Amino acid sequence: MSQQGQKRPVPIFDAHMHLDPEGRNLEAANEFQRAGGTGLVLVSKPYRSIPCSAVADFERNYELTVGMADKVRTATGLQVLVAVGPHPAELPRLAAELGLEKAKQVMLGALEAAGRFAAEGKAQALGEIGRPHFPVEQDILSSSNELLETGMRIASERGCAAVLHTESATPAVFSELAAMARRAGLGLDRTVKHFSPPVVRLEENAGLFPSVIAGKGAFEKALAQGTRFMVETDYIDDPRRPGAVLGPATVPRRTLDLLSRGVLTEEQAWVIHRDNPALVFGAK
Ligand SMILES: [Zn+2]
């Protein structure tokens, strides 16, 4: 039923946030909402309270993320989608601890567990998965690529999205990732490049779905090319690295500022903050 004559508030969606039980967690979600935020993707991360060296540890990690999402929904009414998966930096760490072969098995089990969370409706995406953004040995890199493609295949089989963490995306990186997604059978609209530069044209991003990091000027740059993108802070909620990334109010502030200056229209805001997340994550 449409509420005729009643103006709905513009949706404001942060496509990549972390919350940490040792960080500000609920308080950060409140800050996001007070600034005008309406929805977000809560992404699992390596929590200090849950060191992971076996698949069961990753499952506890995901349960923590899912539980945190429930808490935020209950306390705020925000739309909270969930992404779970083994962070790509876990592979080199596990390889040092367990040896590469065992580490790969654990990462694979963690990807399969994430797929089960998606199948059970507890998560809408596998993420963040991918490969380390820092230089690693060749065998770690090739193993990361194998795991990434397997993760994409699992996402495709489970009918969910995949949120990719990789090195900085150049056109060559975008093409390589798009080729992997195609081989894995994962739709490009469901293949999200997290921490993306403002590269919206299909010929430059090879069809991956950009989640543009909301640093200065990036939203405007993306907008000048179209509306097929989402915006994110990658808020990390790490008390030991305050100010290391953009704060939780950044996406609402930038969105409202662009709206007030007429750079962003309400129609465009609805596409970027509501239609795009719905397309990518299958959420309403
Ligand atoms: Zn992240």
JSON list of N, CA and C and ligand atoms in Angstrom, two decimals, residues 16 18 128 194 234, ligand 1:
[
{"chain": "A", "resi": 16, "resn": "HIS", "atom": "N", "xyz": [29.13, -1.69, 3.77]},
{"chain": "A", "resi": 16, "resn": "HIS", "atom": "CA", "xyz": [30.21, -2.47, 4.39]},
{"chain": "A", "resi": 16, "resn": "HIS", "atom": "C", "xyz": [30.62, -1.87, 5.73]},
{"chain": "A", "resi": 18, "resn": "HIS", "atom": "N", "xyz": [31.79, -3.05, 9.91]},
{"chain": "A", "resi": 18, "resn": "HIS", "atom": "CA", "xyz": [32.09, -4.07, 10.91]},
{"chain": "A", "resi": 18, "resn": "HIS", "atom": "C", "xyz": [31.70, -3.50, 12.27]},
{"chain": "A", "resi": 128, "resn": "GLU", "atom": "N", "xyz": [33.98, -10.84, 4.09]},
{"chain": "A", "resi": 128, "resn": "GLU", "atom": "CA", "xyz": [34.67, -10.54, 2.87]},
{"chain": "A", "resi": 128, "resn": "GLU", "atom": "C", "xyz": [35.63, -11.68, 2.57]},
{"chain": "A", "resi": 194, "resn": "HIS", "atom": "N", "xyz": [34.35, -4.74, -2.84]},
{"chain": "A", "resi": 194, "resn": "HIS", "atom": "CA", "xyz": [34.42, -3.93, -1.62]},
{"chain": "A", "resi": 194, "resn": "HIS", "atom": "C", "xyz": [35.63, -3.01, -1.70]},
{"chain": "A", "resi": 234, "resn": "ASP", "atom": "N", "xyz": [33.50, 0.86, 5.32]},
{"chain": "A", "resi": 234, "resn": "ASP", "atom": "CA", "xyz": [34.42, -0.14, 5.87]},
{"chain": "A", "resi": 234, "resn": "ASP", "atom": "C", "xyz": [34.75, 0.23, 7.32]},
{"chain": "B", "resi": 1, "resn": "ZN", "atom": "ZN", "xyz": [35.98, -4.87, 5.71]}
]
